[in-house]
Structure formats: C-alpha cells, structure tokens
Coordinates of C-alpha atoms in Angstrom, one line a residue:
X1 CA 76.7 118.3 149.9
X2 CA 75.3 121.8 149.5
X3 CA 78.4 124.2 148.5
X4 CA 78.2 127.8 147.3
X5 CA 81.0 129.9 146.6
X6 CA 81.4 133.3 146.6
X7 CA 83.9 134.9 144.1
X8 CA 82.8 138.7 144.5
X9 CA 80.6 138.5 141.5
X10 CA 77.7 136.7 140.4
X11 CA 78.3 133.8 138.4
X12 CA 76.6 132.9 135.0
X13 CA 77.5 129.6 133.6
X14 CA 76.4 128.5 130.1
X15 CA 75.0 125.0 129.9
X16 CA 78.5 123.3 129.2
X17 CA 79.7 124.9 132.2
X18 CA 81.7 128.0 131.0
X19 CA 81.5 131.0 133.0
X20 CA 81.6 134.9 132.8
X21 CA 81.3 137.4 135.7
X22 CA 78.7 140.1 135.9
X23 CA 78.2 142.7 138.5
X24 CA 74.5 142.7 140.3
X25 CA 73.0 140.9 137.0
X26 CA 69.3 140.4 138.1
X27 CA 68.2 137.8 135.7
X28 CA 69.1 134.5 134.6
X29 CA 68.4 132.8 131.1
X30 CA 68.5 128.9 130.2
X31 CA 70.3 128.5 127.0
X32 CA 71.8 126.0 124.8
X33 CA 74.5 123.4 126.0
X34 CA 76.1 124.0 122.7
X35 CA 77.6 127.5 122.6
X36 CA 80.4 128.3 124.7
X37 CA 81.2 131.8 126.2
X38 CA 84.9 132.7 127.6
X39 CA 85.6 132.4 131.0
X40 CA 86.2 135.8 132.5
X41 CA 86.6 135.0 136.1
X42 CA 89.9 133.6 137.1
X43 CA 88.5 130.4 138.9
X44 CA 90.1 128.0 136.6
X45 CA 88.1 126.1 133.8
X46 CA 84.6 124.8 134.5
X47 CA 83.1 121.9 132.8
X48 CA 80.2 119.9 133.2
X49 CA 80.6 116.7 134.9
X50 CA 78.3 114.5 133.0
X51 CA 75.9 114.7 130.4
X52 CA 73.2 114.2 133.0
X53 CA 74.1 117.4 134.9
X54 CA 73.8 119.1 131.4
X55 CA 70.0 118.0 131.3
X56 CA 69.3 120.9 133.7
X57 CA 70.0 123.4 130.4
X58 CA 68.0 120.9 128.1
X59 CA 64.7 121.3 130.1
X60 CA 63.0 124.2 128.7
X61 CA 66.2 125.7 127.2
X62 CA 66.4 128.6 124.1
X63 CA 68.8 129.4 121.7
X64 CA 72.0 131.2 123.4
X65 CA 72.7 134.9 124.1
X66 CA 75.7 136.5 124.3
X67 CA 77.2 137.8 127.8
X68 CA 76.2 141.6 126.3
X69 CA 73.0 140.5 125.3
X70 CA 72.5 139.0 129.0
X71 CA 73.9 142.3 130.3
X72 CA 71.7 144.7 128.5
X73 CA 68.5 143.2 127.7
X74 CA 67.6 140.7 130.5
X75 CA 64.9 142.6 132.4
X76 CA 62.7 143.5 129.4
X77 CA 63.1 139.7 128.6
X78 CA 62.1 138.7 132.1
X79 CA 59.0 140.9 131.8
X80 CA 58.0 139.3 128.7
X81 CA 57.7 135.9 130.4
X82 CA 60.7 134.3 128.4
X83 CA 63.2 133.9 131.2
X84 CA 63.1 131.7 134.2
X85 CA 64.5 133.8 137.0
X86 CA 65.1 130.5 139.3
X87 CA 66.5 128.0 136.9
X88 CA 70.4 127.1 137.7
X89 CA 72.7 125.1 136.6
X90 CA 75.2 122.9 138.2
X91 CA 79.0 122.9 137.1
X92 CA 82.0 121.3 138.6
X93 CA 85.1 123.1 138.7
X94 CA 87.9 120.9 137.2
X95 CA 90.3 121.8 140.0
X96 CA 88.3 121.1 142.9
X97 CA 85.2 119.0 144.0
X98 CA 82.9 121.9 145.1
X99 CA 79.9 122.8 143.3
X100 CA 78.2 126.0 142.2
X101 CA 74.7 126.7 141.9
X102 CA 74.2 129.8 139.8
X103 CA 70.7 131.5 139.7
X104 CA 69.2 135.2 139.2
X105 CA 66.7 136.4 142.1
X106 CA 64.8 134.4 144.7
X107 CA 61.2 134.9 143.1
X108 CA 59.7 131.4 142.8
X109 CA 58.8 130.4 139.3
X110 CA 55.8 127.8 140.1
X111 CA 55.7 127.0 136.6
X112 CA 59.2 125.8 136.4
X113 CA 58.8 124.0 139.6
X114 CA 55.6 122.2 137.9
X115 CA 57.7 121.3 135.3
X116 CA 60.2 119.6 137.2
X117 CA 58.0 118.1 139.5
X118 CA 56.4 115.9 136.8
X119 CA 60.0 115.3 135.0
X120 CA 61.2 113.7 138.5
X121 CA 58.6 110.9 137.7
X122 CA 60.8 109.7 134.5
X123 CA 63.5 109.1 136.6
X124 CA 61.3 106.6 138.6
X125 CA 60.4 104.6 135.6
X126 CA 60.6 100.9 135.4
X127 CA 60.2 99.2 132.1
X128 CA 61.0 99.9 128.4
X129 CA 61.6 103.5 128.4
X130 CA 60.0 105.6 125.5
X131 CA 61.9 107.6 122.7
X132 CA 60.9 111.0 124.2
X133 CA 62.4 110.1 127.4
X134 CA 64.0 113.3 128.9
X135 CA 66.1 112.0 131.8
X136 CA 68.7 110.2 129.6
X137 CA 70.8 109.0 132.1
X138 CA 67.9 106.4 132.9
X139 CA 67.5 103.2 130.6
X140 CA 65.5 100.4 130.4
X141 CA 65.2 98.0 133.4
X142 CA 63.0 95.3 134.9
X143 CA 61.9 93.9 131.3
X144 CA 61.5 90.4 132.8
X145 CA 59.2 91.6 135.9
X146 CA 56.4 88.8 136.1
X147 CA 58.1 86.0 134.4
X148 CA 58.7 84.0 137.7
X149 CA 54.7 83.7 137.7
X150 CA 54.3 83.9 134.0
X151 CA 52.5 87.1 133.9
X152 CA 53.8 90.7 132.5
X153 CA 54.5 93.0 135.2
X154 CA 56.8 95.2 133.4
X155 CA 56.4 99.0 133.8
X156 CA 55.2 101.4 136.4
X157 CA 57.5 103.1 139.1
X158 CA 60.2 102.6 142.0
X159 CA 58.9 104.0 144.7
X160 CA 61.5 105.9 146.0
X161 CA 65.6 105.2 145.9
X162 CA 65.6 101.7 145.8
X163 CA 64.3 99.3 142.7
X164 CA 61.3 97.9 144.2
X165 CA 58.0 98.4 142.9
X166 CA 55.5 98.4 145.8
X167 CA 51.8 98.3 144.9
X168 CA 50.2 100.6 147.8
X169 CA 52.3 103.7 147.6
X170 CA 52.4 103.6 143.4
X171 CA 48.6 103.3 143.6
X172 CA 48.4 106.2 146.1
X173 CA 50.7 108.3 143.6
X174 CA 48.6 107.6 141.1
X175 CA 45.3 108.7 142.8
X176 CA 47.1 111.9 143.8
X177 CA 48.4 112.7 140.3
X178 CA 45.0 112.1 138.9
X179 CA 43.4 114.2 141.7
X180 CA 45.8 117.1 141.1
X181 CA 44.9 117.4 137.2
X182 CA 41.2 116.8 138.0
X183 CA 41.1 119.9 140.4
X184 CA 44.3 121.9 138.8
X185 CA 44.8 120.6 135.3
X186 CA 43.5 124.0 133.9
X187 CA 46.4 125.3 135.4
X188 CA 48.9 123.2 134.0
X189 CA 48.9 124.6 130.6
X190 CA 51.9 123.0 128.7
X191 CA 52.4 120.6 131.3
X192 CA 48.8 118.9 131.2
X193 CA 50.2 116.2 128.6
X194 CA 53.3 115.4 130.7
X195 CA 51.1 115.0 133.8
X196 CA 48.7 112.4 131.9
X197 CA 51.7 111.0 130.8
X198 CA 53.1 110.4 134.2
X199 CA 49.7 108.7 135.4
X200 CA 49.3 106.6 132.5
X201 CA 52.8 105.3 133.1
X202 CA 51.5 104.0 136.4
X203 CA 47.7 103.1 135.1
X204 CA 49.2 100.9 132.4
X205 CA 51.0 99.0 134.9
X206 CA 48.3 98.7 137.3
X207 CA 45.8 97.3 134.8
X208 CA 48.4 94.7 134.1
X209 CA 48.6 94.0 138.0
X210 CA 44.8 93.8 138.0
X211 CA 44.2 91.7 135.2
X212 CA 47.0 89.4 135.0
X213 CA 45.6 86.5 137.1
X214 CA 41.6 85.8 138.2
X215 CA 40.5 86.7 141.4
X216 CA 43.8 88.4 142.5
X217 CA 45.7 91.3 142.3
X218 CA 49.6 91.7 142.0
X219 CA 51.0 94.1 144.5
X220 CA 54.7 94.0 144.3
X221 CA 57.8 93.4 142.5
X222 CA 61.2 92.6 144.3
X223 CA 62.2 91.4 147.5
X224 CA 63.1 94.8 149.3
X225 CA 65.0 92.7 152.1
X226 CA 67.6 91.6 149.5
X227 CA 67.0 94.9 147.4
X228 CA 68.3 97.0 150.5
X229 CA 71.3 94.9 150.8
X230 CA 72.8 96.1 147.5
X231 CA 73.4 99.4 145.7
X232 CA 72.7 98.8 142.4
X233 CA 71.4 100.9 139.4
X234 CA 67.7 99.4 138.3
X235 CA 69.3 98.9 135.2
X236 CA 72.1 96.3 136.7
X237 CA 69.8 94.9 139.4
X238 CA 70.2 91.2 139.8
X239 CA 68.4 91.2 143.3
X240 CA 65.6 88.4 143.3
X241 CA 62.3 89.9 141.3
X242 CA 59.9 88.1 143.1
X243 CA 56.4 89.1 142.8
X244 CA 53.5 89.1 145.5
X245 CA 49.9 89.2 145.0
X246 CA 46.6 89.3 147.2
X247 CA 43.9 86.8 146.5
X248 CA 40.9 85.5 147.8
X249 CA 42.9 83.3 150.5
X250 CA 45.2 86.2 151.2
X251 CA 43.3 89.2 151.0
X252 CA 44.6 92.7 150.8
X253 CA 41.5 95.2 151.0
X254 CA 43.8 98.5 151.5
X255 CA 46.2 97.8 148.6
X256 CA 43.2 96.5 146.3
X257 CA 40.8 99.7 147.3
X258 CA 43.6 102.1 146.9
X259 CA 44.2 100.4 143.4
X260 CA 40.5 100.9 142.4
X261 CA 40.9 104.6 143.7
X262 CA 43.6 105.1 141.3
X263 CA 41.9 103.7 138.5
X264 CA 38.7 105.1 139.0
X265 CA 40.5 108.8 139.4
X266 CA 42.5 108.1 136.3
X267 CA 39.3 107.4 134.6
X268 CA 38.0 110.9 135.1
X269 CA 41.7 112.4 133.8
X270 CA 41.3 110.5 130.2
X271 CA 37.8 110.8 130.0
X272 CA 37.6 113.5 127.5
X273 CA 41.2 112.8 125.9
X274 CA 41.0 109.1 125.9
X275 CA 37.4 108.0 126.4
X276 CA 38.0 104.3 125.3
X277 CA 41.1 104.1 127.7
X278 CA 38.9 105.9 130.6
X279 CA 36.2 103.4 130.2
X280 CA 38.6 100.5 130.7
X281 CA 40.1 101.9 133.8
X282 CA 36.7 102.6 135.2
X283 CA 35.5 99.0 134.6
X284 CA 38.9 97.6 135.9
X285 CA 38.2 99.8 139.0
X286 CA 34.8 98.5 139.8
X287 CA 36.3 94.8 139.7
X288 CA 39.0 95.6 142.0
X289 CA 37.1 97.5 144.5
X290 CA 34.5 94.6 144.3
X291 CA 37.1 92.3 145.2
X292 CA 38.7 94.4 147.9
X293 CA 35.2 94.5 149.6
X294 CA 34.5 91.1 149.3
X295 CA 37.6 89.4 150.4
X296 CA 38.3 91.7 153.4
X297 CA 42.0 91.9 155.1
X298 CA 44.9 93.8 155.5
X299 CA 47.6 92.8 153.1
X300 CA 50.2 93.3 155.7
X301 CA 49.1 90.2 157.1
X302 CA 49.9 87.4 154.6
X303 CA 52.8 89.4 153.1
X304 CA 54.3 90.8 156.3
X305 CA 57.7 89.7 155.5
X306 CA 58.0 91.9 152.3
X307 CA 55.7 95.0 152.7
X308 CA 56.6 95.6 156.6
X309 CA 58.2 97.9 158.1
X310 CA 58.2 99.7 154.3
X311 CA 54.6 99.9 153.7
X312 CA 52.7 98.3 156.4
X313 CA 48.9 99.0 156.6
X314 CA 49.1 100.7 159.9
X315 CA 45.6 102.3 159.6
X316 CA 43.7 99.0 158.4
X317 CA 41.9 98.6 155.2
X318 CA 38.8 100.4 156.0
X319 CA 39.8 103.9 155.2
X320 CA 41.0 102.7 151.7
X321 CA 37.6 100.9 151.3
X322 CA 35.6 104.5 152.0
X323 CA 38.1 106.0 149.9
X324 CA 37.8 103.6 147.2
X325 CA 34.2 103.9 147.2
X326 CA 34.6 107.5 147.0
X327 CA 36.4 107.9 143.9
X328 CA 34.1 105.3 142.0
X329 CA 31.3 107.2 143.2
X330 CA 33.0 110.4 141.6
X331 CA 33.9 108.5 138.6
X332 CA 30.9 106.3 137.7
X333 CA 28.1 108.8 139.2
X334 CA 26.7 105.5 140.3
X335 CA 24.1 105.8 143.1
X336 CA 25.1 102.5 144.6
X337 CA 28.6 103.9 145.7
X338 CA 26.5 106.7 147.3
X339 CA 24.6 104.2 149.3
X340 CA 27.7 102.2 150.1
X341 CA 29.1 105.0 151.8
X342 CA 26.3 105.8 153.5
X343 CA 25.9 102.4 155.2
X344 CA 29.6 101.7 155.6
X345 CA 31.1 105.4 156.3
X346 CA 30.6 104.9 160.1
X347 CA 32.4 101.6 160.5
X348 CA 35.0 102.8 158.1
X349 CA 36.4 106.0 160.0
X350 CA 33.7 108.7 158.5
X351 CA 33.2 109.8 162.0
X352 CA 36.7 110.0 163.1
X353 CA 39.0 112.9 162.7
X354 CA 42.5 112.3 161.5
X355 CA 45.2 114.6 161.2
X356 CA 47.6 113.0 158.6
X357 CA 46.7 112.4 155.1
X358 CA 49.4 109.8 153.3
X359 CA 49.6 106.5 151.3
X360 CA 48.7 105.0 154.7
X361 CA 45.7 107.0 156.2
X362 CA 43.2 108.1 153.7
X363 CA 40.5 109.5 156.1
X364 CA 41.4 113.3 155.6
X365 CA 41.5 113.1 151.9
X366 CA 38.0 111.3 151.3
X367 CA 36.4 113.8 154.0
X368 CA 37.7 116.5 151.5
X369 CA 36.7 114.8 148.4
X370 CA 33.3 113.7 149.9
X371 CA 32.8 117.5 151.2
X372 CA 32.5 118.8 147.3
X373 CA 29.5 116.5 147.0
X374 CA 27.5 118.6 149.6
X375 CA 29.4 122.4 149.0
X376 CA 29.0 122.0 145.2
X377 CA 26.5 119.4 144.4
X378 CA 24.1 119.8 147.5
X379 CA 24.1 116.1 148.2
X380 CA 22.8 116.1 151.7
X381 CA 24.4 112.8 152.7
X382 CA 27.9 114.2 152.5
X383 CA 27.0 117.4 154.8
X384 CA 28.7 115.7 157.8
X385 CA 32.0 115.2 155.9
X386 CA 32.1 119.3 155.5
X387 CA 32.1 119.6 159.2
X388 CA 35.1 116.9 159.5
X389 CA 36.8 118.6 156.8
X390 CA 36.6 121.9 158.9
X391 CA 38.2 119.9 161.9
X392 CA 41.1 118.9 159.8
X393 CA 41.7 122.3 158.3
X394 CA 41.5 124.0 161.6
X395 CA 43.9 121.5 163.3
X396 CA 46.3 123.6 160.9
X397 CA 45.6 126.8 161.8
X398 CA 47.5 128.0 165.4
X399 CA 45.0 130.9 166.0
X400 CA 42.2 128.0 165.8
X401 CA 40.7 126.3 169.3
X402 CA 41.1 122.7 167.4
X403 CA 44.8 123.8 166.5
X404 CA 47.0 120.7 166.9
X405 CA 49.9 120.7 164.4
X406 CA 53.5 121.2 165.2
X407 CA 55.5 123.8 163.3
X408 CA 59.2 123.8 163.1
X409 CA 60.9 127.3 164.1
X410 CA 61.1 128.3 160.3
X411 CA 57.2 127.7 159.8
X412 CA 57.3 124.1 158.3
X413 CA 54.5 121.8 159.3
X414 CA 55.9 119.0 161.1
X415 CA 54.4 115.5 161.5
X416 CA 57.5 113.3 161.6
X417 CA 61.3 112.7 161.5
X418 CA 60.7 110.1 158.5
X419 CA 60.1 111.6 155.2
X420 CA 58.0 114.6 156.8
X421 CA 57.6 116.5 153.5
X422 CA 55.0 113.8 152.4
X423 CA 52.8 115.5 155.0
X424 CA 53.5 119.0 154.1
X425 CA 52.8 118.4 150.2
X426 CA 49.8 116.5 151.2
X427 CA 48.2 119.0 153.9
X428 CA 49.0 121.6 151.0
X429 CA 47.0 120.1 148.4
X430 CA 43.9 119.5 150.7
X431 CA 44.1 123.3 151.9
X432 CA 44.1 124.4 148.2
X433 CA 41.4 122.0 147.2
X434 CA 39.2 122.7 149.9
X435 CA 39.6 126.5 149.4
X436 CA 38.3 125.6 145.7
X437 CA 35.3 123.9 147.2
X438 CA 34.5 126.6 150.1
X439 CA 34.2 129.2 147.3
X440 CA 31.1 127.6 146.0
X441 CA 29.2 128.1 149.6
X442 CA 30.3 131.3 150.8
X443 CA 34.5 130.3 151.2
X444 CA 34.2 129.9 155.2
X445 CA 35.5 127.1 157.5
X446 CA 34.2 126.9 160.8
X447 CA 36.8 126.5 163.5
X448 CA 34.6 126.6 166.7
X449 CA 33.7 130.2 167.3
X450 CA 36.4 131.4 164.7
X451 CA 35.7 131.4 160.8
X452 CA 38.3 131.0 158.1
X453 CA 38.3 132.3 155.0
X454 CA 39.4 130.1 151.8
X455 CA 41.9 132.8 151.3
X456 CA 43.4 132.0 154.5
X457 CA 43.9 128.5 153.5
X458 CA 45.6 129.6 150.4
X459 CA 47.9 131.5 152.3
X460 CA 48.8 128.6 154.8
X461 CA 49.5 126.5 151.8
X462 CA 51.6 128.9 150.1
X463 CA 53.9 129.4 153.2
X464 CA 54.4 125.6 153.0
X465 CA 55.0 125.6 149.1
X466 CA 57.6 128.4 149.6
X467 CA 59.4 126.8 152.4
X468 CA 59.7 123.7 150.1
X469 CA 61.0 125.9 147.4
X470 CA 63.5 128.0 149.5
X471 CA 62.0 130.1 151.8
X472 CA 63.2 128.4 155.1
X473 CA 66.2 129.1 157.6
X474 CA 68.7 127.1 155.6
X475 CA 67.9 128.8 152.2
X476 CA 67.6 125.4 150.7
X477 CA 65.1 124.1 148.2
X478 CA 64.2 120.5 148.8
X479 CA 63.3 120.1 145.1
X480 CA 66.2 118.9 143.4
X481 CA 67.2 121.0 140.6
X482 CA 65.3 124.2 141.4
X483 CA 66.4 127.2 143.3
X484 CA 69.9 128.7 144.4
X485 CA 70.7 125.9 146.5
X486 CA 69.5 122.5 146.7
X487 CA 70.7 118.7 147.7
X488 CA 73.3 117.2 145.6
X489 CA 74.0 113.9 147.3
X490 CA 70.6 112.1 147.4
X491 CA 69.3 108.8 148.7
X492 CA 68.7 107.4 145.1
X493 CA 70.5 104.4 143.3
X494 CA 70.2 105.6 139.9
X495 CA 71.0 109.2 140.7
X496 CA 74.1 108.4 142.8
X497 CA 75.7 105.8 140.5
X498 CA 77.1 106.4 137.1
X499 CA 74.8 106.2 134.2
X500 CA 74.8 103.0 132.2
X501 CA 75.7 105.4 129.1
X502 CA 78.7 106.7 130.6
X503 CA 79.8 103.5 132.5
X504 CA 78.3 100.4 130.6
X505 CA 79.9 97.7 132.6
X506 CA 78.0 95.9 135.2
X507 CA 78.3 97.4 138.9
X508 CA 77.6 94.5 140.9
X509 CA 75.5 94.5 144.2
X510 CA 78.1 95.5 146.7
X511 CA 80.3 97.7 144.5
X512 CA 77.7 100.5 144.4
X513 CA 78.1 101.4 147.9
X514 CA 81.6 103.3 147.3
X515 CA 79.7 105.6 145.3
X516 CA 77.0 106.2 148.0
X517 CA 79.3 106.6 150.5
X518 CA 82.0 109.0 148.9
X519 CA 79.7 111.9 149.9
X520 CA 80.3 112.9 146.3
X521 CA 77.7 115.3 144.3
X522 CA 75.6 112.8 142.4
X523 CA 76.6 112.1 138.9
X524 CA 72.9 111.9 137.7
X525 CA 70.5 114.9 138.7
X526 CA 67.2 113.5 139.5
X527 CA 65.4 116.8 138.6
X528 CA 62.3 117.5 140.5
X529 CA 62.6 115.1 143.0
X530 CA 60.9 116.4 146.4
X531 CA 63.0 114.7 149.3
X532 CA 62.2 114.1 152.7
X533 CA 63.0 117.4 154.3
X534 CA 64.5 118.8 157.4
X535 CA 64.2 117.8 161.1
X536 CA 61.9 119.9 163.5
X537 CA 64.5 122.1 164.1
X538 CA 64.9 123.1 160.2
X539 CA 68.2 121.2 160.1
X540 CA 68.8 119.2 156.9
X541 CA 71.2 115.9 156.4
X542 CA 72.0 116.2 152.5
X543 CA 71.1 112.2 152.4
X544 CA 67.5 112.5 152.1
X545 CA 65.1 110.2 149.9
X546 CA 62.7 111.1 147.4
X547 CA 59.4 109.3 146.9
X548 CA 56.6 109.4 144.3
X549 CA 54.0 110.1 146.6
X550 CA 55.9 113.4 148.2
X551 CA 55.5 114.8 144.7
X552 CA 52.2 113.7 143.6
X553 CA 50.3 116.3 145.8
X554 CA 52.7 118.9 145.2
X555 CA 51.9 118.8 141.5
X556 CA 48.6 120.0 142.1
X557 CA 49.6 122.8 144.6
X558 CA 52.4 123.8 142.2
X559 CA 49.7 123.9 139.4
X560 CA 47.7 126.2 141.6
X561 CA 50.3 128.7 142.3
X562 CA 51.6 128.8 138.6
X563 CA 48.8 131.0 137.2
X564 CA 48.9 133.2 140.4
X565 CA 51.0 136.5 140.4
X566 CA 52.1 135.7 144.1
X567 CA 55.6 136.4 144.1
X568 CA 57.5 135.6 147.2

C-alpha cells in the first residue's frame, strides 16, 4: 500500500507519531522517540503502530528539538551535515488505516541509504541474534538447524521473504558484499564495521557448511516446497528443516565454487582487521575450490527437487569455477590460479560475452574482476578480459553500436519481470567498479568506433541508483524505509506478521496467510530492503520480494556515491 495524504501543510512527525504543521519546511530531522510534540493539525491523534515502526527513528536519531528550533534552525543544521534530508517516519492515524510518510526535500542522502542497505541484513539473520541487533522485531530462529544430520548449521541468512537458507545465493551475496567492501570500503566511513559484520554473519555459517563433514559441502537448510506452503515467522517455523549437501558422489561445482569465491573474497576484507580469521577463510576456500574442481557437476542435478525452480544452476557450473579461481588468485596471489585461468578459461566461458550478472551467471563479473589485473597490474594474460569487459559495458550504452539492453520508459535497465532490480544493482556496481579500474589506463572503454569515459559509466550507474531511490515515474523509493514514499506491504514473512515480542503466541503454518492477504501495511519495517522493482512500463505492484543478493552490490554502489557531492 502506497499512500500519501495532503493536508495543505507539510507534516512533521516525531518518532512517537505526534505531529505539527509547518508551511514549506525545507528540512527534516531525526529525533528521539521519547519526547512528544502537541498536535497542531486537526487530523486526529497519531500514534506508532508498533515498536518496530518506531525503529525508523531509532536508527541514527539525535536528541529531540522543539518545533520552534526546527522552524528557525533547520537550514544551518543541514549544511553542517547533522540533518538527513531524506529520513522519514511512518505513523498510523488512529482513526484510519492510511499511512503518512513524511520527509523534507528529495535530495538523495546516499550515506543514509548505505546505512539502511546494510541494516537490511539484520532482518534476514538466522540463528542466535546478538545483543546489538538493531531490528528489534526479529528474534532467535533456526537454533537446531543441522541437528538432523548431527552437524551445526545454525546461522547464515534467509535469502528473501521465506525461511529457507539457500547456499548458492547466500554465497553470491557474501562475495558481492565482500567485493563492495574491497572496492569501496574506504568510502563507507562509519558503516565499514557494520558491513564487515554483515559479511561475517554469512562467512561464519559458510565455514560450518564447508567443514562439518569431510568431502562434502552443506548447501541448503529447509525444504522450500514445504516452506512455501506456510506463512510463518522464522521464529515460529515448524516446517521440515532438512539439510542438503553436495559430495563426491553428488557433486555441485557451481555452489561449491561460489562458496570458495565468497570465502576468498571475504579473506581480503578481514586481512588487516582480523588476520587469523582471514587466513582461516582463505585456507577453507582453497579446499572447497579443489573439491568443486575435482568433482564436477551442477548441484541442480542431484538436488533438483529442492533447488529448482528456486535456484537452479541455469548457466552451468563452468562460470563459477572460473569466478572462484579468479577470487582465489586475487586473495592468495598464487600463480597456480593464474595458470588455471589461462588453461581453463576458454572452456569455462572466458571467450563468451554474457550480458547479465547474477547469482546464476558470473561471466560479466569475472571478466571485470580479471580486467583489473591487466589495467592496474599489467598482467598480460588478462588483456583479453579488458576487451570482453568493454563489450559488456557497451551493451548498456544506448549510443553504442553494441547496445543491446532494454530500458523502461522511465530509464530503468530491464532484464526480466522476476526480481529485475537484482540486475540493476549488479550492473550499477560493475559500471562503477570498471570506471575505477579504467582510470588507471586513461579511463576509456572501446565500443566499436566510439570511446566511453569512466565518467560516462558513473553517470549511467547514478541514474540507476537514483531510479531505485525514487527518481522514477512513480516517485517511489524501492528501498523500504528510505525516501518520501516506499512500499509498505512487502512479500516477507517476518515483516508482515506481528513480532514475537508483541504477539508471543505461536502463529501456525496456515494462520499467517490472513496477515499477508489482508493487504495491510506490514507491522514490522524491513528497513533497507531493496525489492524486485517495477515492470517494463515502470508499474509497481506493492507485494514485491526483497533478496539479499539485490542489496549486496547496491551496498558498493551507495558507498561510491556517499562520498560524492552529487545531488539529484
């Protein structure tokens, strides 16, 4: 449900849902949930629906200001960097079921979006939650995961809006979060520790999955067919928590090589801050990659009934092997991986131009990753990857002879009707990463007879990022909790059902559907979640699903822009 109400005034809500009117107030301030202001507009008493909705003011809030202070001092405070001009609050009118989302101006606060894009991962956590958990509506879940096989598989992330832990998208999420930190961590400022924590929540789990049983890798917890028949909070789930693994007899080179890539990339992230942990990650990555390479096969063969159609390996496993080897080369600087890439690249898709980068197909990402070796380190074996990277980049540029990408009338890159924003965020990330790499060699990509500068790539990426944050025909932010108007009814079990703290009684498998089918705004705000997005005509249905792999590359893109003075 996306509702904005006009009362002839701009409304400013305090964190507890009280309001006062302000004519043309140009700033917005996040303040405490404790202090209350009088209601000056005759719209009835306003109140927060739940503690979880008050969390929007708990993230980055500062002591309350009086209405007079806001009226008189806002502009100077904004220039001083103490005001987030896009932070809004959700409150429910006690006499209606409508919601108001109140903000100041429409300038994108990329730093705030970055903070929220990382915060989203706390809503996806499985396992025993830490004391510093910020999304308080979540609680412990899946504490016996793995017990059916006498192993410990507690932890990790639920991939999207259900309660299954799928290994392939979780590993890809981890690789992309790590790559975001590797490339743009210096721009994350006070969010770098939160980003590392988001990565470690996954790598701790992936280490368990990779070492629990010799010559095997656990790749999934939960039966998705049973899970999808229920609408349950993760804290309540009583569907089968079956565990699934790949082994020497039932290989899964795709998911294993992606897991190796994730562990290797994360080892770079922790190399300076936690060297012993970094070494453990890299050592495990080497072993998992050897397993993936020696026992070849796609995991959607032996595990077809539980991974398809959810996360089938449609592209095969060769792209993951090349991707994994590339990350192991970057992390270890071991020349054996350089030799592996050189010897196996052709058979694994190095010569193929692919134009979609996702949890399934790693070819565009691999080529851009390897192009850095040529552009910045002058590794001649990687020179062909620069040409293939150019081909991918040129496919996104309308004036290029190699252009082959669809854009919506509003300017959004469009690949598919299912979770399209995953391709938008991954493309924006690759554009920005490649722009950084190109600056080492003059900043030029070759698109036939046309040359494209790094600045052009940044401009294209920015348009996609800004579209997601609200610069689109619908004027909707597709990041929950960010911007003037954003989705309130998200395809997410934990978000749409009452928190266990407010409704301690068990909500059974089928009982949860009444909440989802009601169409009412979610009682719990999944702050920072980027949803699947609109259709090819820029139309949006307010029941889209978030996913960890949509946010992961977006973290890097937002970090890039958070340090740029690029007002939209």
